[in-house]
CSV table of C-alpha atoms in Angstrom, one decimal:
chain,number,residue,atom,x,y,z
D,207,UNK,CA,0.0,0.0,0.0
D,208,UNK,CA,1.4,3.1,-1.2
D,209,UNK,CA,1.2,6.9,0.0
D,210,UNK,CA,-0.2,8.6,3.4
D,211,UNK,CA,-1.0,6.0,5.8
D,212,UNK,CA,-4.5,7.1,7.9
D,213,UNK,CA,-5.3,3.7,9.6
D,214,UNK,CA,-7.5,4.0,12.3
D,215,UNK,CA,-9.6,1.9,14.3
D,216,UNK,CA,-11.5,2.7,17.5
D,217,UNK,CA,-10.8,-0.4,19.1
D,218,UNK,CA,-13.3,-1.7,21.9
D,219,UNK,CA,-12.0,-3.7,25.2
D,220,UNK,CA,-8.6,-4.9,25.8
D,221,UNK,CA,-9.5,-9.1,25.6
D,222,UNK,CA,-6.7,-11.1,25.3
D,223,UNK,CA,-4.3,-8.3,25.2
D,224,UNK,CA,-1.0,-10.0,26.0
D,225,UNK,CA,-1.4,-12.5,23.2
D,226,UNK,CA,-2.6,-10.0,20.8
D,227,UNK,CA,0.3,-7.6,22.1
D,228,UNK,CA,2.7,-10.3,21.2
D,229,UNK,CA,1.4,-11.0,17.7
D,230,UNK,CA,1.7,-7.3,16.6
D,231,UNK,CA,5.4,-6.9,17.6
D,232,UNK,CA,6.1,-10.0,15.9
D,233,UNK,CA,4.3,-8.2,12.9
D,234,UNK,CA,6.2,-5.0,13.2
D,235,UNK,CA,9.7,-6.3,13.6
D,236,UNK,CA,9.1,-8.9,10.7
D,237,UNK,CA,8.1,-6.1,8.5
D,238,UNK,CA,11.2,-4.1,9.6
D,239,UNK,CA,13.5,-6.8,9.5
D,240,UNK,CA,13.0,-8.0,6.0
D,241,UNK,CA,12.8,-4.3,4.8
D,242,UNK,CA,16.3,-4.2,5.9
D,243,UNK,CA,17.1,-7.5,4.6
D,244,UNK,CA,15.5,-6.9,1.0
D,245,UNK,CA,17.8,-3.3,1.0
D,246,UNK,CA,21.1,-5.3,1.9
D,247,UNK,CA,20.4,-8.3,-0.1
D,248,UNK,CA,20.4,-5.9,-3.3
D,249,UNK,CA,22.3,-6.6,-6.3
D,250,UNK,CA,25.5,-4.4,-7.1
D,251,UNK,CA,25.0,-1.5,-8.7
D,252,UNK,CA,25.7,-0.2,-12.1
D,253,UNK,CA,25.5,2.7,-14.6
D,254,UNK,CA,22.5,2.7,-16.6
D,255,UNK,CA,24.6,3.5,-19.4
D,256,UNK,CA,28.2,2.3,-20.7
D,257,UNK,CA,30.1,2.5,-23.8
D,258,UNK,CA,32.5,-0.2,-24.7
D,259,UNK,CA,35.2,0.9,-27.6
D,260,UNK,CA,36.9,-1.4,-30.0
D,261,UNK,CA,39.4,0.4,-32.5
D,262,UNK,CA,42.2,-2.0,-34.4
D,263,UNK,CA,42.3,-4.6,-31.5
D,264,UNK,CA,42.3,-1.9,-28.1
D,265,UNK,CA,39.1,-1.9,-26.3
D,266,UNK,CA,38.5,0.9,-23.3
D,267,UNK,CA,34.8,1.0,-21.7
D,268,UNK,CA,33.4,3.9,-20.0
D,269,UNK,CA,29.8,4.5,-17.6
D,270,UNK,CA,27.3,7.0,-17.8
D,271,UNK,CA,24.8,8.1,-15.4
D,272,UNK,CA,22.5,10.0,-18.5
D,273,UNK,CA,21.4,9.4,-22.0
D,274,UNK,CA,23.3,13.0,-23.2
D,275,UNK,CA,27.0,11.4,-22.0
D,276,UNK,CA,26.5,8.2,-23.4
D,277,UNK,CA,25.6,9.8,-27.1
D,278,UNK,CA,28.2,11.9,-26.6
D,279,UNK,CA,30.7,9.0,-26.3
D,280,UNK,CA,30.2,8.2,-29.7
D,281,UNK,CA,31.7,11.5,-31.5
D,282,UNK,CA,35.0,12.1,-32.1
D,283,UNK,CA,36.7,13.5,-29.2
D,284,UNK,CA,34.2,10.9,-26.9
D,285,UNK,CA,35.7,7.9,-28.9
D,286,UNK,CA,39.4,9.7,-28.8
D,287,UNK,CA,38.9,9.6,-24.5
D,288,UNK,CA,37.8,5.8,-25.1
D,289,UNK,CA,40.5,4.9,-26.5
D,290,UNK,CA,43.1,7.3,-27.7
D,291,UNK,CA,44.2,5.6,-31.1
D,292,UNK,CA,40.8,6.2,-32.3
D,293,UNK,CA,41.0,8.7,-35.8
D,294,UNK,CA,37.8,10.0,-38.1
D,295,UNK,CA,38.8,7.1,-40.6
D,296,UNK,CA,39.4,4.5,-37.8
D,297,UNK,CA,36.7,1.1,-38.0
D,298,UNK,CA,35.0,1.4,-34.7
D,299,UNK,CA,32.9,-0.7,-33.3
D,300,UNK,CA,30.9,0.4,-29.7
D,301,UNK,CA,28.8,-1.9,-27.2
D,302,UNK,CA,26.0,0.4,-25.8
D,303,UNK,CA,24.1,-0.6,-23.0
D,304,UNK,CA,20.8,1.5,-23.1
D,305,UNK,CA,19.8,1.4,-19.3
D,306,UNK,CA,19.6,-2.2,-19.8
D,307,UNK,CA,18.7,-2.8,-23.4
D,308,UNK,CA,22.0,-3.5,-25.3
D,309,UNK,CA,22.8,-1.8,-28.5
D,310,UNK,CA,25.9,-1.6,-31.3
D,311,UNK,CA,27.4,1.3,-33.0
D,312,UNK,CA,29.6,0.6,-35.9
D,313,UNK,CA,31.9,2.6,-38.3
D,314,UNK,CA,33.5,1.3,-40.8
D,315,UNK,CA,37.0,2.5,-42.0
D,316,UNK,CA,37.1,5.3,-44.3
D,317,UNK,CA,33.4,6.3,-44.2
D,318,UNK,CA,31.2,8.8,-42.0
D,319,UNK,CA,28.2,6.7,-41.9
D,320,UNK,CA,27.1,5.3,-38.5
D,321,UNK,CA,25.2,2.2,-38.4
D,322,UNK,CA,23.1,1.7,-35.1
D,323,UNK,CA,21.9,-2.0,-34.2
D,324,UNK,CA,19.4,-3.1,-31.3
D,325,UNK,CA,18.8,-6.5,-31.9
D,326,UNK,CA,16.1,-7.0,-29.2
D,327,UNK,CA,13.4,-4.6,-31.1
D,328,UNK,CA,14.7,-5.4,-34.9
D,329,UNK,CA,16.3,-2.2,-35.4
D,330,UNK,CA,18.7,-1.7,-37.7
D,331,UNK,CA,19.8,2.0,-39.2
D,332,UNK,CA,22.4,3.9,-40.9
D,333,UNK,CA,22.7,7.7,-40.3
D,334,UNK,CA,24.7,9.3,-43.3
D,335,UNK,CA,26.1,12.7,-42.3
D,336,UNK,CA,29.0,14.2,-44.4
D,337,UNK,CA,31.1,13.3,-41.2
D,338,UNK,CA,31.0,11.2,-38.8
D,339,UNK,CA,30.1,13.8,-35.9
D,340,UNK,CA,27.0,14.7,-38.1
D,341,UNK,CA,26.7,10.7,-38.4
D,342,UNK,CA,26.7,10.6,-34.5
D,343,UNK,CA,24.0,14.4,-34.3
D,344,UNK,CA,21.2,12.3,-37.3
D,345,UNK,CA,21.6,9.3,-34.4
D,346,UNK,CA,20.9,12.1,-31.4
D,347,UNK,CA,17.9,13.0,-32.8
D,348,UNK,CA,16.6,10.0,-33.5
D,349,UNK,CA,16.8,8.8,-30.4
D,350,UNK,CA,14.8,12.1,-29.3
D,351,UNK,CA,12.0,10.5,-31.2
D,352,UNK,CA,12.6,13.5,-34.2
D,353,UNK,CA,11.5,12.0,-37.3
D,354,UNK,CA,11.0,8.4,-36.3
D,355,UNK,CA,8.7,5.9,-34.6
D,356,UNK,CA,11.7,3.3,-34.0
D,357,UNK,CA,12.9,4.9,-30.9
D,358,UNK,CA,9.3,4.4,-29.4
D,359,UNK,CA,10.0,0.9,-30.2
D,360,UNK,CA,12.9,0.7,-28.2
D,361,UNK,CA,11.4,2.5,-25.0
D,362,UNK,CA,9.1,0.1,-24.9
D,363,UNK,CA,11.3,-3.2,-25.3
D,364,UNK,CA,13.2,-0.8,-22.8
D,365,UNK,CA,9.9,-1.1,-20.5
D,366,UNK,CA,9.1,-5.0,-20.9
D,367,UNK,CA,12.9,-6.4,-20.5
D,368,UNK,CA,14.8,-3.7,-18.1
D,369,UNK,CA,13.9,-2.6,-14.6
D,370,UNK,CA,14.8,1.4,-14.3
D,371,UNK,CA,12.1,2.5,-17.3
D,372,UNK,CA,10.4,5.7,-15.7
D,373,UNK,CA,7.0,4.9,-16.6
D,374,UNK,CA,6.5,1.0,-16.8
D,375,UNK,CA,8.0,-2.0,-15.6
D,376,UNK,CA,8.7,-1.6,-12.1
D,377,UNK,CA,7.2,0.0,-9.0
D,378,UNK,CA,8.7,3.5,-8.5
D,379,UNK,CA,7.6,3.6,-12.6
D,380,UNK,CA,4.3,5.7,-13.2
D,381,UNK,CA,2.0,3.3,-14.2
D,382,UNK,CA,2.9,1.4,-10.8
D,383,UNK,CA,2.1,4.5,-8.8
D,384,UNK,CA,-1.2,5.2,-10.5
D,385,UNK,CA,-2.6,2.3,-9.7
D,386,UNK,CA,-0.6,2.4,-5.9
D,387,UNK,CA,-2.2,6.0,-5.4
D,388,UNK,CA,-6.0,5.0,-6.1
D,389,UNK,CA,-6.1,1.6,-4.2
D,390,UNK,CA,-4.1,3.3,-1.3
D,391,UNK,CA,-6.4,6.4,-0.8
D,392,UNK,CA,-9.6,3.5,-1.0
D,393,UNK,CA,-7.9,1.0,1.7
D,394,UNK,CA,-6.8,4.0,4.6
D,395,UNK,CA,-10.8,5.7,3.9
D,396,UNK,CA,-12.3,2.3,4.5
D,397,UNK,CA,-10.2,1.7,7.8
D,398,UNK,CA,-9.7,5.8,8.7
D,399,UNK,CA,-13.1,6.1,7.9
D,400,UNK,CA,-12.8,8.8,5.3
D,401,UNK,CA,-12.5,11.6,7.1
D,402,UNK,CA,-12.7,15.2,6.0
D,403,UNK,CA,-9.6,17.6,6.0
D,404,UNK,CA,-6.4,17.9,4.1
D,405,UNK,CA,-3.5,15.4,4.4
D,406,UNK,CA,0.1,15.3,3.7
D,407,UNK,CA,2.4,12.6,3.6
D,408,UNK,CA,5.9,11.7,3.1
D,409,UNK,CA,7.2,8.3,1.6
D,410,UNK,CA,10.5,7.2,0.7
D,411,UNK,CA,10.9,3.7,-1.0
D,412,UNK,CA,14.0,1.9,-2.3
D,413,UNK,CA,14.3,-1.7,-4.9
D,414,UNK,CA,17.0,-3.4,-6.4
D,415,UNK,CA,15.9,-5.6,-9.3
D,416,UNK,CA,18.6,-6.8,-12.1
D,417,UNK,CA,21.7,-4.9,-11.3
D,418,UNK,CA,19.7,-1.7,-10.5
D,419,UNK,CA,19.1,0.7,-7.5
D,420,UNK,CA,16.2,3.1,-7.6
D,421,UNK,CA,15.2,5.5,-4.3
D,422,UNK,CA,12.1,7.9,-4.5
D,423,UNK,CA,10.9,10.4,-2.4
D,424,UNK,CA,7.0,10.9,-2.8
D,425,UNK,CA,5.4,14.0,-1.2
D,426,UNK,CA,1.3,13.0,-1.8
D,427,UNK,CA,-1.2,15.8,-0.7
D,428,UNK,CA,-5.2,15.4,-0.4
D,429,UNK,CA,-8.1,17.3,0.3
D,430,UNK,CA,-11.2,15.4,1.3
D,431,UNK,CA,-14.6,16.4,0.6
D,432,UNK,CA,-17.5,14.5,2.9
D,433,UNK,CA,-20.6,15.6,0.9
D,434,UNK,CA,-23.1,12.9,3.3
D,435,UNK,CA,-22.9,10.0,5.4
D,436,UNK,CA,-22.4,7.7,2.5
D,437,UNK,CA,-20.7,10.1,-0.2
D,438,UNK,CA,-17.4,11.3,-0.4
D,439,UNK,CA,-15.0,13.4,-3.0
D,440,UNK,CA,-11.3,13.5,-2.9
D,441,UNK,CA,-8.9,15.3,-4.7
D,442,UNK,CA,-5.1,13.5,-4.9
D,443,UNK,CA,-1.6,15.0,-5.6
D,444,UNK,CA,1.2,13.0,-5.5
D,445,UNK,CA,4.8,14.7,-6.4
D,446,UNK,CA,7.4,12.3,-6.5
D,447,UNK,CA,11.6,12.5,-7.2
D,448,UNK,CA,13.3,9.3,-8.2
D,449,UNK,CA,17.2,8.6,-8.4
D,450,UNK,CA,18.2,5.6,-10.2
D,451,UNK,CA,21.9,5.4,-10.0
D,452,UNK,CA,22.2,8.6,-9.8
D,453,UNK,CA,20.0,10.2,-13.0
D,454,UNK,CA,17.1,11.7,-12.2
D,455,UNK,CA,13.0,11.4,-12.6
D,456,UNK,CA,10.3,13.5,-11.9
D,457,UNK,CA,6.5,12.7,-11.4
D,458,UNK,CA,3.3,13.9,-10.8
D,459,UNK,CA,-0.5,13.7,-10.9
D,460,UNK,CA,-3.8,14.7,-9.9
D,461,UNK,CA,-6.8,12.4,-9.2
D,462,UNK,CA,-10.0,12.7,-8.8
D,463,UNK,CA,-12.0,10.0,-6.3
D,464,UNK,CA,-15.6,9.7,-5.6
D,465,UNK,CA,-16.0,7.0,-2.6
D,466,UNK,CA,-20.0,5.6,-2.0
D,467,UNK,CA,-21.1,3.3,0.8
D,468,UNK,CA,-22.9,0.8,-0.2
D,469,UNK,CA,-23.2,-0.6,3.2
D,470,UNK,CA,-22.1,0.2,6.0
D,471,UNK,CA,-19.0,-2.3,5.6
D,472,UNK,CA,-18.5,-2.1,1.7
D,473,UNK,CA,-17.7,0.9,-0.2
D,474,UNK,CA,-16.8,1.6,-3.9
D,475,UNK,CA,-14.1,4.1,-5.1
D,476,UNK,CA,-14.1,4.7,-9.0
D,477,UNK,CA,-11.5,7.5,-10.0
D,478,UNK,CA,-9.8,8.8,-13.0
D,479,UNK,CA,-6.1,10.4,-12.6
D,480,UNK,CA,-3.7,12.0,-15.3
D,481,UNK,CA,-0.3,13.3,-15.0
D,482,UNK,CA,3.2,11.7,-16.1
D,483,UNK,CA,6.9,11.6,-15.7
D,484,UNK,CA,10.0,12.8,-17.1
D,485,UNK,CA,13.4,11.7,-17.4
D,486,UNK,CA,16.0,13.5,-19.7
D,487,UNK,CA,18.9,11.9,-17.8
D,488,UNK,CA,17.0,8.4,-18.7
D,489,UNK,CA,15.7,9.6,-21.9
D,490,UNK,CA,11.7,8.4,-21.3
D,491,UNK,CA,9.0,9.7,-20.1
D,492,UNK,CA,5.1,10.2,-20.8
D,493,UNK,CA,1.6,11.0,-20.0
D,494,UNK,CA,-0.2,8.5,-17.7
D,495,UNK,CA,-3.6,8.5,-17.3
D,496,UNK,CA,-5.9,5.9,-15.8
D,497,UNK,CA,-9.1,5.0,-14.3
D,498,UNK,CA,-10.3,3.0,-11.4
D,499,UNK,CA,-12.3,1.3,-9.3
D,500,UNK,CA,-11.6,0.0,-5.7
D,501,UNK,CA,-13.7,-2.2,-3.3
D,502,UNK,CA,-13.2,-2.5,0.5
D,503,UNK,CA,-14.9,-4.4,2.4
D,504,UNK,CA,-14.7,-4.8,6.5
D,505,UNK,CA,-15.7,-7.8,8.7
D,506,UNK,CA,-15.1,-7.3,12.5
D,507,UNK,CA,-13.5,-10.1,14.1
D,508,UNK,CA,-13.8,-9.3,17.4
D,509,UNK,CA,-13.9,-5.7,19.5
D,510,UNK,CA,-9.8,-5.7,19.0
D,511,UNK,CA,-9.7,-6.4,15.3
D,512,UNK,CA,-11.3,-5.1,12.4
D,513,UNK,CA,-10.4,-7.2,8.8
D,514,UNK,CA,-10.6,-4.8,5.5
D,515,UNK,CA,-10.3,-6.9,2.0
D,516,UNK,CA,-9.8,-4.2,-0.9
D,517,UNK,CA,-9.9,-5.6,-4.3
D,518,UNK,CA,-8.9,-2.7,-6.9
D,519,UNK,CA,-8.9,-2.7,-11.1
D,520,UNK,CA,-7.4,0.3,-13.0
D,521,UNK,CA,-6.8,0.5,-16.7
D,522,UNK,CA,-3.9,2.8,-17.0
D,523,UNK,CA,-2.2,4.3,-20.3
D,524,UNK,CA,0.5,6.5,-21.8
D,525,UNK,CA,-0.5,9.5,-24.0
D,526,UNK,CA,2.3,11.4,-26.4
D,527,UNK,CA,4.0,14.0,-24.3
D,528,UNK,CA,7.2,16.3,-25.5
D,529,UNK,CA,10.5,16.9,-22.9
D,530,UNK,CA,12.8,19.3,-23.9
D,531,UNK,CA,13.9,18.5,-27.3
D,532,UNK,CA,12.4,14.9,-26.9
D,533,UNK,CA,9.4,13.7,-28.5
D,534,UNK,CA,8.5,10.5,-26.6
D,535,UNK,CA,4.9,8.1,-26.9
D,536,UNK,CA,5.5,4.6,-25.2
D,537,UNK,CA,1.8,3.5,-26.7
D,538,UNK,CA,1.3,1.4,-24.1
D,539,UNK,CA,-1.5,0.0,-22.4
D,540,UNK,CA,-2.5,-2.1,-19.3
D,541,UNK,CA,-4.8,-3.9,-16.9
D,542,UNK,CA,-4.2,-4.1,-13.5
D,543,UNK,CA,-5.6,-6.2,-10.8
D,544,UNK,CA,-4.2,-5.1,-7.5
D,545,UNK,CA,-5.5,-7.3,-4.0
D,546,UNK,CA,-5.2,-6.6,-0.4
D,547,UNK,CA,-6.0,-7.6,3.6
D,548,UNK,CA,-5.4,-5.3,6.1
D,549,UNK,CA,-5.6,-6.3,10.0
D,550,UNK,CA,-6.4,-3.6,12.6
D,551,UNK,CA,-6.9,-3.0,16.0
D,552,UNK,CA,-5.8,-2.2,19.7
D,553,UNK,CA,-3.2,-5.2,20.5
D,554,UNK,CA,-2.8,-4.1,23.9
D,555,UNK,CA,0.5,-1.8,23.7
D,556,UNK,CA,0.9,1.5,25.5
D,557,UNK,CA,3.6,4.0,25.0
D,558,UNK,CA,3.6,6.6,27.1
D,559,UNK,CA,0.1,5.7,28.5
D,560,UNK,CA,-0.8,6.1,24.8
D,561,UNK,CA,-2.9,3.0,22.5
D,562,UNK,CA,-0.3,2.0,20.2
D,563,UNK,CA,-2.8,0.9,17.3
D,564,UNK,CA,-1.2,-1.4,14.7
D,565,UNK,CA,-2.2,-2.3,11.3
D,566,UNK,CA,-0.4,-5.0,9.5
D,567,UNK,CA,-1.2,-5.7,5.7
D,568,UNK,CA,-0.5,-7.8,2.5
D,569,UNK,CA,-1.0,-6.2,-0.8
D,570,UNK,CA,-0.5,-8.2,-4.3
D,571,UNK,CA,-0.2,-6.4,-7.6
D,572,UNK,CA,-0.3,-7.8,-11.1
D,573,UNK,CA,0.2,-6.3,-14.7
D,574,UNK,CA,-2.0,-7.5,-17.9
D,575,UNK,CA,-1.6,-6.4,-21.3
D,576,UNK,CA,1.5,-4.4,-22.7
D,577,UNK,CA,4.7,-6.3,-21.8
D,578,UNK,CA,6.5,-5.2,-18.3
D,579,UNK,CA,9.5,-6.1,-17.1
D,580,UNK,CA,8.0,-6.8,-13.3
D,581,UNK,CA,4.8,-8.3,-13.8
D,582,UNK,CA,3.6,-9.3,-10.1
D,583,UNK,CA,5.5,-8.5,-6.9
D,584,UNK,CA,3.6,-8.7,-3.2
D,585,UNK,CA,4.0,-5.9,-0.5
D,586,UNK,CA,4.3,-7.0,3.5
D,587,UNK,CA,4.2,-4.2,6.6
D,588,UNK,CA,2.9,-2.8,9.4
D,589,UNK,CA,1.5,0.7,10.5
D,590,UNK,CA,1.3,2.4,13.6
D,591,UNK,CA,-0.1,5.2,15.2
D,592,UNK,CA,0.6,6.7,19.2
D,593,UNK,CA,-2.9,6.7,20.1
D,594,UNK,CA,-6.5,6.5,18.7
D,595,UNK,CA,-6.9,10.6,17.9
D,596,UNK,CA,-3.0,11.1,17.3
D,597,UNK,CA,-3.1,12.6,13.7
D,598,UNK,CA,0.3,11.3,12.7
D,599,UNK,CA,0.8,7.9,11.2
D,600,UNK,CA,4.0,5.6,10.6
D,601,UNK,CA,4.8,2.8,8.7
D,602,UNK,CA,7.0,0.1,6.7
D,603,UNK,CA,6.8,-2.1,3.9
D,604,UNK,CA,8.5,-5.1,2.2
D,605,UNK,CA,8.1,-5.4,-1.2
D,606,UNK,CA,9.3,-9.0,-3.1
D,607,UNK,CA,8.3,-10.4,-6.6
D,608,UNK,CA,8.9,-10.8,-10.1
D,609,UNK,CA,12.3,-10.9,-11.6
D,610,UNK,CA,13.7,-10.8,-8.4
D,611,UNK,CA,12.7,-7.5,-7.7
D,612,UNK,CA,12.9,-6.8,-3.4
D,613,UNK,CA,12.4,-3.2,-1.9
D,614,UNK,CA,11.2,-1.5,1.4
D,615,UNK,CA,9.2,2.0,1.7
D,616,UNK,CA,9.2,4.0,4.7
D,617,UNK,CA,6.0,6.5,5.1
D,618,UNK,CA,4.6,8.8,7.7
D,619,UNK,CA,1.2,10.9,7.4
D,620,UNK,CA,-0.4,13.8,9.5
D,621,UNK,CA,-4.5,14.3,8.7
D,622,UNK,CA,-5.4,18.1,9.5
């Protein structure tokens, strides 16, 4: 469960408090401990771009933390810092890794043409400048999407096969937080109670999946609208900054929820959000926009516990968007069924003569349609909050799943 955390339940009497007390720490240092363990059991990390130079039998390689460097590498004085025999008549031949999606660069002796090969989308082009630095300019353009549909191939084989894609293909991407954001905001109304007021959070999340290392800092605002008893309208910002080894990524969007109760324990959430993200260090980016609906249902167990099932589809897509001097449309397109159980209640803890209310939760999230690199992955944690009016919230989450994808997120809320 993404975003703000405002779980609360006003728990009845204190029954079998010592067990119940012992059950929830065991909840909360699990969820801590495996956080830590998914962060240290990461993979190395590496550049999500490098250039490796062959000219008349030396090779010299060389990483890159944006797009603009690794281009760069393949004009004359880049080649000449590669490896220093290199000459403007020299055959060349240059391994590119694209943030994961491997491409080759070729000259051929005595010419200014540059031939550009990713085999993993079919591409296969020749830029023809009258030298080879206007050879290496036609290719810097074309990877801005100016003039050509190809590169929109290759971002998104870059979203189906790689792990650090911007807007698809793993869960700091924007797709993943669309759908995060709309079945988050459902789950903490149905065990907050949907309260009105504005809220502001603070979430930082880290994952490591193939090679990779990707933090974000998430800043999501709200304003909550109670228009009756069973109707409710809420307005959703989330801003968030990612760093994935070091090159940057910028997100945001605004959404629109309209929660009704049904009954008194089962409400429905449809929603529509649009924003996007941008990347010129990663070379991606797009409009997102999606729309939603999320159940929750509750079941009281007994006056401690409270159990909330959400069950949430969103159909989510890209639109064309331009960033600078790119001109970027992923065309993609997807499904997503996203599945939850949150447990509640008063386990018996005091701090400071204070009702340490816990929350602990499973979430599982899986992608249909356009090809993404993670497909599924399943998030574990706990939330508490100091007391049963304390407007500030606290939590941690361990997220595990496809491609071997592992991660923690660290959140805290305050409801005004």
């Amino acid at each position: 469960m993404q975003h703000r955390n405002i779980l609360r339940y006003r728990a009845g009497s204190k029954k079998n408090g010592s067990r119940l007390a012992q059950l929830g720490v065991a909840l909360a240092r699990g969820a801590v401990g495996l956080a830590v363990l998914g962060h240290a059991g990461g993979a190395a990390a590496r550049d999500p771009f490098s250039v490796t130079v062959t000219v008349d039998g030396q090779t010299g390689s060389q990483g890159f933390t944006r797009l603009q460097d690794a281009y760069n590498a393949l004009d004359t004085t880049g080649l000449q810092s590669i490896v220093g025999g290199y000459t403007d008549i020299s055959a060349a031949t240059a391994d590119i890794n694209l943030r994961g999606v491997p491409a080759t660069a070729i000259y051929t002796a005595n010419s200014a043409a540059l031939r550009i090969v990713i085999p993993g989308p079919g591409i296969d082009i020749t830029f023809n400048g009258a030298t080879r630095d206007e050879s290496q300019q036609l290719f810097v353009d074309w990877l801005r999407g100016q003039g050509s549909s190809q590169v929109n191939e290759v971002l998104r084989y870059a979203a189906a096969t790689t792990s650090i894609d911007p807007v698809a293909g793993n869960p700091n991407a924007a797709m993943n937080q669309f759908v995060a954001a709309d079945f988050g905001r459902a789950l903490e109304a149905a065990v907050d109670g949907g309260q009105a007021g504005f809220g502001l959070a603070a979430r930082f999340g880290s994952f490591t999946a193939a090679g990779y290392n990707s933090r974000s800092l998430s800043v999501p605002m709200n304003q909550t609208f109670v228009l009756s008893e069973n109707d409710t309208i809420e307005l959703d910002l989330p801003l968030t900054w990612t760093n994935t080894e070091g090159a940057q990524s910028y997100a945001g969007n605004l959404g629109i929820l309209y929660r009704r109760k049904i009954f008194d324990w089962w409400t429905l959430q449809p929603s529509f959000r649009v924003g996007g993200v941008g990347s010129i260090d990663l070379g991606g980016g797009s409009g997102v926009y999606s729309a939603a609906l999320n159940s929750t249902i509750q079941f009281p167990i007994t006056d401690e516990l409270r159990l909330t099932i959400a069950n949430g589809v969103t159909y989510v897509s890209t639109f064309p968007v331009a960033i600078g001097s790119y001109s970027i449309n992923y065309d993609m397109a997807n499904t997503v069924f996203r599945n939850g159980l949150v447990l509640t209640g008063d386990f018996g803890l005091r701090v400071a003569d204070r009702a340490l209310i816990l929350s602990a939760f499973a979430v599982d999230t899986r992608f249909t349609g356009d090809a993404v690199f993670i497909q599924n992955y399943q998030e574990f944690g706990v939330f508490a909050q100091l007391g049963r009016d304390s407007p500030i919230r606290v939590g941690a989450t361990f997220l595990t799943g496809d491609q071997g994808v592992r991660g923690f997120y660290l959140n805290t809320g305050v409801q005004f």
